[in-house]
PDB file of C-alpha atoms in Angstrom:
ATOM      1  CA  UNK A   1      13.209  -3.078 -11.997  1.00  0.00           C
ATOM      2  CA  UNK A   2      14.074  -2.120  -8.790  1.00  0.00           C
ATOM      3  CA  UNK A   3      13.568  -3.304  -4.500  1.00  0.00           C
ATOM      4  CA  UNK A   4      14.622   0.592  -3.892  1.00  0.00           C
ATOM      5  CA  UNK A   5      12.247   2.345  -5.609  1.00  0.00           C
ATOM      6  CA  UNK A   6       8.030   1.439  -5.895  1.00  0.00           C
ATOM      7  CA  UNK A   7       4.695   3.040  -5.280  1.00  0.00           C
ATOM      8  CA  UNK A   8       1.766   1.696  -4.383  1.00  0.00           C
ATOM      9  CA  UNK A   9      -1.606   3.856  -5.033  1.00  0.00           C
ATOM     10  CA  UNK A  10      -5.220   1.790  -4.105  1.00  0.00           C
ATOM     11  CA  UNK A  11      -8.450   2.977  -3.170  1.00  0.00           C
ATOM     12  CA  UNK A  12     -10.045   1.116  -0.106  1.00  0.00           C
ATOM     13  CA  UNK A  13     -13.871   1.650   1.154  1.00  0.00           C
ATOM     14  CA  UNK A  14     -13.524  -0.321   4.788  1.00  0.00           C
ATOM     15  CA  UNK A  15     -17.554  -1.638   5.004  1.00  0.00           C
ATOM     16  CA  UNK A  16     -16.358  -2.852   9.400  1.00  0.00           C
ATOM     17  CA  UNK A  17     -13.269  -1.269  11.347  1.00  0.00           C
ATOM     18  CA  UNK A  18     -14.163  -2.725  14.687  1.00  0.00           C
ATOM     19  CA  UNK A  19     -11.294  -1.258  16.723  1.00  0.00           C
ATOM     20  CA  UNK A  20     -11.120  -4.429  18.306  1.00  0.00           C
ATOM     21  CA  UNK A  21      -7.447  -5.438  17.996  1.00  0.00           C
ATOM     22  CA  UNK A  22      -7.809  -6.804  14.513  1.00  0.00           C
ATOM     23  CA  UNK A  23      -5.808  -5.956  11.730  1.00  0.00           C
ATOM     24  CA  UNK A  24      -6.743  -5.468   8.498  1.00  0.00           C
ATOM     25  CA  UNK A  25      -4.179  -6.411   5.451  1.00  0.00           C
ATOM     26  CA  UNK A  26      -3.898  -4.264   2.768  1.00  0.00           C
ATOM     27  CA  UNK A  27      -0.904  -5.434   1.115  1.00  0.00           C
ATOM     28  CA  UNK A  28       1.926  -8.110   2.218  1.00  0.00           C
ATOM     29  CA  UNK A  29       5.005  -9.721   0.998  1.00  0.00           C
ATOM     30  CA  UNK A  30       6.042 -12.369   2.355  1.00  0.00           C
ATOM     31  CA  UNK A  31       9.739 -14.865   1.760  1.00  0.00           C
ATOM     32  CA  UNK A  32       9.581 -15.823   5.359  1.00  0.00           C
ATOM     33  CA  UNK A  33       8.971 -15.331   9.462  1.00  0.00           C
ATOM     34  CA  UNK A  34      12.065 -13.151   9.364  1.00  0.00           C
ATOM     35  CA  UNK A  35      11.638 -11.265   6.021  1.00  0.00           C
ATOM     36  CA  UNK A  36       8.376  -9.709   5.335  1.00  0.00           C
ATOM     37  CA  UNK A  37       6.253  -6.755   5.104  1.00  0.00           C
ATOM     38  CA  UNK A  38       2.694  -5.255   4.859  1.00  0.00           C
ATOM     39  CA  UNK A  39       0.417  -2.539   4.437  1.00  0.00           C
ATOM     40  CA  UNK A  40      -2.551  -2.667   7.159  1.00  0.00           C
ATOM     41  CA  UNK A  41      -4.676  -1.155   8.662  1.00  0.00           C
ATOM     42  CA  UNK A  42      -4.673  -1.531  12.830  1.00  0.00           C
ATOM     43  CA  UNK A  43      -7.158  -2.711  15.259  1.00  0.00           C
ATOM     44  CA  UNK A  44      -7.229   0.993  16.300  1.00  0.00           C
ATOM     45  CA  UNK A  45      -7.748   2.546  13.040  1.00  0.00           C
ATOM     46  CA  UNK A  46      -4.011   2.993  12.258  1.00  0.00           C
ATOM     47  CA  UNK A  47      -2.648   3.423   9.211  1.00  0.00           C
ATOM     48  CA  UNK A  48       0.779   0.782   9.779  1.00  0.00           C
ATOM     49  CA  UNK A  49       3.245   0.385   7.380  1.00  0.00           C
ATOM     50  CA  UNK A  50       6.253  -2.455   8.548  1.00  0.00           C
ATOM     51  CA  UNK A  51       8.822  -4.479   7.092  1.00  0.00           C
ATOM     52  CA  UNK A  52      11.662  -6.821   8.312  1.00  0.00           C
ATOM     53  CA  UNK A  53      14.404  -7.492   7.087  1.00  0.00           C
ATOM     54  CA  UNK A  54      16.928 -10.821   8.455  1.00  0.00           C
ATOM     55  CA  UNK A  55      14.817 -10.570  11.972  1.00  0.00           C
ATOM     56  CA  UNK A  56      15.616  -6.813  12.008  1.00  0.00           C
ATOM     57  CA  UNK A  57      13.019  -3.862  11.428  1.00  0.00           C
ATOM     58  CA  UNK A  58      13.641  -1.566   8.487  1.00  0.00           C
ATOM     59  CA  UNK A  59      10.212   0.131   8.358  1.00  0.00           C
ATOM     60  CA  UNK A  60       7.912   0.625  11.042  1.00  0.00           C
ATOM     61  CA  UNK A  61       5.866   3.370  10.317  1.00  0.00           C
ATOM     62  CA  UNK A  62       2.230   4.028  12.453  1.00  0.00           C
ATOM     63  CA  UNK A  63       0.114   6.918  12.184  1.00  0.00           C
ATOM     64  CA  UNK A  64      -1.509   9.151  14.829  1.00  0.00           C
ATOM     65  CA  UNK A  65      -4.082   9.923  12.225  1.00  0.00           C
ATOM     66  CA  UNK A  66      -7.078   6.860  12.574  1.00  0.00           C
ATOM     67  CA  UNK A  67      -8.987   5.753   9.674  1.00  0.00           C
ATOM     68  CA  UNK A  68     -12.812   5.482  10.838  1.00  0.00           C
ATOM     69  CA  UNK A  69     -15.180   6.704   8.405  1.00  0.00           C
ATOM     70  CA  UNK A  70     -16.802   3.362   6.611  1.00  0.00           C
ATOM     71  CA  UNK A  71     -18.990   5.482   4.248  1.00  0.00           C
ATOM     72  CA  UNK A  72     -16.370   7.076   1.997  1.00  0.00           C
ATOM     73  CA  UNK A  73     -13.639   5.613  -0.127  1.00  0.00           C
ATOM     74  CA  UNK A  74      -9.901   6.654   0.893  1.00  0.00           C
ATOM     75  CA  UNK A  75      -6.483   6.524  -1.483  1.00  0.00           C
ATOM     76  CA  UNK A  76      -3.591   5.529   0.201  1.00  0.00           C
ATOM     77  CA  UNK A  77      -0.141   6.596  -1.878  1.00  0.00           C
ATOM     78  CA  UNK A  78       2.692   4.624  -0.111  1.00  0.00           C
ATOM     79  CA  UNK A  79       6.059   5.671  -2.057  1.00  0.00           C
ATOM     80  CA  UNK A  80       9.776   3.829  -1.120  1.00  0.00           C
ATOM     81  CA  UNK A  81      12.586   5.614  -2.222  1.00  0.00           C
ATOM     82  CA  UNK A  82      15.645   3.808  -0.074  1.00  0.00           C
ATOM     83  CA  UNK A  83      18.464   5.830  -1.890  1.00  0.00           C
ATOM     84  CA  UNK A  84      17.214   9.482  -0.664  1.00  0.00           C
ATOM     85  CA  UNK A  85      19.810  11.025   2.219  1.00  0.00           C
ATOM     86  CA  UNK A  86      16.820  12.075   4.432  1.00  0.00           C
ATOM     87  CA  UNK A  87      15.713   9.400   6.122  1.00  0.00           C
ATOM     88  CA  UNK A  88      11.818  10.810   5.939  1.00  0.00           C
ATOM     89  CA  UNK A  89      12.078  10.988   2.286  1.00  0.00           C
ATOM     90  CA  UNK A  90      12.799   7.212   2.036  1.00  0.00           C
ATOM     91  CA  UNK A  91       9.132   6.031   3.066  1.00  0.00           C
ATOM     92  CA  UNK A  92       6.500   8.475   1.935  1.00  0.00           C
ATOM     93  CA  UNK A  93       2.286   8.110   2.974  1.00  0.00           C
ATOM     94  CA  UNK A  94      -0.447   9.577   1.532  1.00  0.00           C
ATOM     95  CA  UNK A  95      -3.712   9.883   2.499  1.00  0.00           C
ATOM     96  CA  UNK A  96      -6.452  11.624  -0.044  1.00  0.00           C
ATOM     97  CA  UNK A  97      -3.712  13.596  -1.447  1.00  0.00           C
ATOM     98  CA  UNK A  98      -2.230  14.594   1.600  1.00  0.00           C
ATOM     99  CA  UNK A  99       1.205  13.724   3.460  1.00  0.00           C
ATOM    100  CA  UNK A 100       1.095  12.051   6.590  1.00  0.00           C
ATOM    101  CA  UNK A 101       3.756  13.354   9.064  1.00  0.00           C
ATOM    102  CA  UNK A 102       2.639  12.812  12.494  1.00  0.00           C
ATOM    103  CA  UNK A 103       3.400   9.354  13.655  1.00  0.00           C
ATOM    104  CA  UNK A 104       3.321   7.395  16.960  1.00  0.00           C
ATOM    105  CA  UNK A 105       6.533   4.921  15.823  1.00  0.00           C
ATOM    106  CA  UNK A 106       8.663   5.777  12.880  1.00  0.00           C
ATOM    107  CA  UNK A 107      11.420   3.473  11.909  1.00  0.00           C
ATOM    108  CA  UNK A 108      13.065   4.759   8.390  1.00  0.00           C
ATOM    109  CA  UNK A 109      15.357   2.457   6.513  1.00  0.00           C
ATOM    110  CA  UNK A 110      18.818   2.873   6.200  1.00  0.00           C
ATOM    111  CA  UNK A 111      20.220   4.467   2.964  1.00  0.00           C
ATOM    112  CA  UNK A 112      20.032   2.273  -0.005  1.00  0.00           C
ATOM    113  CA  UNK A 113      18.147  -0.555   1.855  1.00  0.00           C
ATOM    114  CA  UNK A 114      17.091  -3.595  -0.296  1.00  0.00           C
ATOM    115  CA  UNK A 115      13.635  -3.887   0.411  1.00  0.00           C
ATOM    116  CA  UNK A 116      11.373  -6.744   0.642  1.00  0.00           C
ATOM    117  CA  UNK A 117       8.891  -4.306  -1.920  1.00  0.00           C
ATOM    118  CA  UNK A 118       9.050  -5.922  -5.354  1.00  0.00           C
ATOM    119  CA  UNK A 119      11.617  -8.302  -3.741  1.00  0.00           C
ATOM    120  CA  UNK A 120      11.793 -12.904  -5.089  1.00  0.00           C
ATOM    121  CA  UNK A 121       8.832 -13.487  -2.764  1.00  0.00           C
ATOM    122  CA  UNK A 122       4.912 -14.234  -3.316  1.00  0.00           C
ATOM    123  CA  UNK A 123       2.907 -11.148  -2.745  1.00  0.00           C
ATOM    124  CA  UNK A 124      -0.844 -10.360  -1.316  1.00  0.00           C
ATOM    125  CA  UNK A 125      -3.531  -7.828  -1.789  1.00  0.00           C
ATOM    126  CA  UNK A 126      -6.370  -7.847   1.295  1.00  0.00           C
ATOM    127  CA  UNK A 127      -5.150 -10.540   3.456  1.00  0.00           C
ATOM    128  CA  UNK A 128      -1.771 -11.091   5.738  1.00  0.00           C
ATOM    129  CA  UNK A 129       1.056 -13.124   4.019  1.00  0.00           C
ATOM    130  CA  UNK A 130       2.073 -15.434   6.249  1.00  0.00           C
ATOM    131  CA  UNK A 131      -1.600 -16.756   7.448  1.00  0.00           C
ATOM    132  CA  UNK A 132      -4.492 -17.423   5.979  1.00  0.00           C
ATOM    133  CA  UNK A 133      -5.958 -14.251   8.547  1.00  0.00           C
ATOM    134  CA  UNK A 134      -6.025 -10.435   8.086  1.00  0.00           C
ATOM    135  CA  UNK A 135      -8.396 -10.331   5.119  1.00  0.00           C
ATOM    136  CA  UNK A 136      -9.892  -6.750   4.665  1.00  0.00           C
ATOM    137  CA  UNK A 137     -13.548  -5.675   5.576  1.00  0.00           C
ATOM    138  CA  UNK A 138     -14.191  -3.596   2.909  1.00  0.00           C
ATOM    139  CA  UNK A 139     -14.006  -3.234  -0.667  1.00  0.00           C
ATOM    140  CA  UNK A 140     -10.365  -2.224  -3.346  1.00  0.00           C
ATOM    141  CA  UNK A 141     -10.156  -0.340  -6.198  1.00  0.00           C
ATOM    142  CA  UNK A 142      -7.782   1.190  -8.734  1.00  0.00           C
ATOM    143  CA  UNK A 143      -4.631  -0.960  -7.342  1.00  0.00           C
ATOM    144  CA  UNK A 144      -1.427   0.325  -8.871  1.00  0.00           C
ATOM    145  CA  UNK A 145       1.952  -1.215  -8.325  1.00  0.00           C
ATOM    146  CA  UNK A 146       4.934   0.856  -9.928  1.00  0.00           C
ATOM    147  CA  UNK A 147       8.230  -0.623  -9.629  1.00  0.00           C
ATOM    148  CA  UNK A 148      11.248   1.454 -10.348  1.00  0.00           C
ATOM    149  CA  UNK A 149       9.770   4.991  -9.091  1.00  0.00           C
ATOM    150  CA  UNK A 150       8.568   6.555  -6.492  1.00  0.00           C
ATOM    151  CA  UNK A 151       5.349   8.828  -7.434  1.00  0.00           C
ATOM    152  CA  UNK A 152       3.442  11.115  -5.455  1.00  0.00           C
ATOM    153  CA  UNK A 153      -0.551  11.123  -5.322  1.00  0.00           C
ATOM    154  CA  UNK A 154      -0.495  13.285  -8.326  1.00  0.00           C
ATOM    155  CA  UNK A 155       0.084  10.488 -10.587  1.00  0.00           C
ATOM    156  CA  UNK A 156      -3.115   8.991  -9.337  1.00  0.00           C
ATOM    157  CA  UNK A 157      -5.680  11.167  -8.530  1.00  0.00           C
ATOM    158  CA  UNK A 158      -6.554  15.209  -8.202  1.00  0.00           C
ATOM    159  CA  UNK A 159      -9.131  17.178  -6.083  1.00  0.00           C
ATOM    160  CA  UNK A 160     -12.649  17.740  -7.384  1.00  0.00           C
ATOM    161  CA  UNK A 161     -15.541  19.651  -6.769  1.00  0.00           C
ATOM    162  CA  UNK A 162     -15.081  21.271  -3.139  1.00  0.00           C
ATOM    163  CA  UNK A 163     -11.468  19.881  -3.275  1.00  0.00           C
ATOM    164  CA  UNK A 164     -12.564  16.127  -2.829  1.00  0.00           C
ATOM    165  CA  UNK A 165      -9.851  13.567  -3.877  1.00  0.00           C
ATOM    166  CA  UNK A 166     -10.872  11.880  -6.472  1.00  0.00           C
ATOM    167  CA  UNK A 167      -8.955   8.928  -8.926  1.00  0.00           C
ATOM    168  CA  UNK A 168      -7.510  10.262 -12.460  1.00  0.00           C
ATOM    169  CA  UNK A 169      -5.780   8.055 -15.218  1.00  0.00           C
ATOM    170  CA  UNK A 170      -2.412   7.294 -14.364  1.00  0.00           C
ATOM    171  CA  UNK A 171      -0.520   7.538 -17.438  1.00  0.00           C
ATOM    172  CA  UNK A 172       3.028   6.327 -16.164  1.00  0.00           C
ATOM    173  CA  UNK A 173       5.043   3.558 -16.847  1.00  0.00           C
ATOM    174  CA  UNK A 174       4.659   0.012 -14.308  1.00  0.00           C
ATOM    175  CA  UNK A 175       8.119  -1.186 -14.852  1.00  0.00           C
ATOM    176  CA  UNK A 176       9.025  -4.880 -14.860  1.00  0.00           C
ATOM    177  CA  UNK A 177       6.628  -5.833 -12.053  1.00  0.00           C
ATOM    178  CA  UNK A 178       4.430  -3.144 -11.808  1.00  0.00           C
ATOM    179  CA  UNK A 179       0.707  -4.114 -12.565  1.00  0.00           C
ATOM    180  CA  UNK A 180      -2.444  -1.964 -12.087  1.00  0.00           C
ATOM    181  CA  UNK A 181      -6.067  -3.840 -11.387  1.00  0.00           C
ATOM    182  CA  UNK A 182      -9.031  -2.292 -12.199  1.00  0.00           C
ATOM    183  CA  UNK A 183     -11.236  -5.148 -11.240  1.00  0.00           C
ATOM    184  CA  UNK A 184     -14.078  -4.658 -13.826  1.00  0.00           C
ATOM    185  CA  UNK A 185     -14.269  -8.066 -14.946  1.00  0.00           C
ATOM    186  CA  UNK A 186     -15.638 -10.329 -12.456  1.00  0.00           C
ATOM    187  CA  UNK A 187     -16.973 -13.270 -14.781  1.00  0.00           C
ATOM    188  CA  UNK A 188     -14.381 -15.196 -13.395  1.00  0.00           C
ATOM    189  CA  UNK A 189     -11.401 -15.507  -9.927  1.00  0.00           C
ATOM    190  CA  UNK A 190      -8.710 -15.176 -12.678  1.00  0.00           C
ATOM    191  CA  UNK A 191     -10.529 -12.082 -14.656  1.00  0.00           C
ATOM    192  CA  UNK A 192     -10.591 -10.132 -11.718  1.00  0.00           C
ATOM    193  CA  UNK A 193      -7.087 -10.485 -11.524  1.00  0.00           C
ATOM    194  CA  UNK A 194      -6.550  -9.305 -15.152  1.00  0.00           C
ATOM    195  CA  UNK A 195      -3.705  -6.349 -14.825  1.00  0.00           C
ATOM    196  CA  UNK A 196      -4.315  -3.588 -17.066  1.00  0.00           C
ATOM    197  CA  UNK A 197      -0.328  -2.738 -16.839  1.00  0.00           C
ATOM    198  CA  UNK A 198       0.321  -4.062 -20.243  1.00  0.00           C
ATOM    199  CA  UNK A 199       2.574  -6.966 -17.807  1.00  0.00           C
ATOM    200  CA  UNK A 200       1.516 -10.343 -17.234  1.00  0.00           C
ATOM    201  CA  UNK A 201      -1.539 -11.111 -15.460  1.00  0.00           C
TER     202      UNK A 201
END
């Protein structure tokens, strides 16, 4: 539908985050060395959100804001919209509901950007795309991929007793690549794949 406009919503429990330099792969795309992107989380705790473009960095994106608690699950809302005039409204984070807006780099991309999000290139949940490295400690849940909008957490969860975040029904449209994985069937690798979207698996 679109490589302007996607969301991605996922719940991740991290069971290690050693701090130790290693990165942890939420999500990555990748067509090649030069053209790329991913969702991780840092070997500091960072939430780090890059792409590249032709060699050149679009998005670069790290938070000041360190992810360490191990016992409790966390949504992360990451929401491209390339075509917005300010440049801080064209990559959007969430964490638990909440904006993040304090960051150690931030690289925005340029107005109307083709992005490397929903772009012709093989995609991965929990592990780096160009090596067979990066896999996450931890456990994923509720994986949504919209394609064609960018949503805020709204669309995927609301606060609960004492104001915890918790997950709600999304009841929005996917788009032509969008999928959502709700992982309940684990008979089988390709069941727990199954996408819930009403798309292909």
């Amino acid at each position: 539908t679109s490589t302007q406009k996607a969301t991605w919503s996922f719940w991740v429990k991290m069971a290690n985050i050693r701090y130790d330099g290693n990165d942890y792969f939420l999500f990555s795309s990748y067509s090649d060395a030069n053209s790329r992107m991913h969702i991780k989380i840092d070997g500091s705790g960072c939430l780090d959100i890059n792409e590249r473009i032709s060699s050149s960095v679009s998005i670069n994106l790290i938070t000041t804001r360190k992810l360490r608690d191990t016992f409790g699950w966390y949504n992360i809302v990451v929401a491209i919209d390339t075509t917005q005039a300010t440049e801080s409204n064209r990559v959007k984070i969430f964490v638990d509901g909440v904006q993040e807006t304090s960051f150690s780099t931030s690289t925005y991309p340029s107005q109307n950007t083709t992005t490397a999000w929903n772009n012709d290139a093989n995609h991965y949940i929990g592990r780096r795309g160009y090596a067979n490295t990066g896999f996450v400690e931890g456990y994923m849940s509720e994986v949504h991929f919209v394609d064609g909008q960018a949503l805020d957490p709204s669309s995927f969860g609301k606060s609960g007793k004492g104001g915890k975040w918790i997950p709600k029904e999304y009841k929005g449209t996917y788009g032509q690549n969008g999928f959502f994985l709700d992982f309940k069937d684990n008979s089988s690798t390709s069941a727990l794949g199954e996408d819930k979207s009403g798309n292909s698996h």
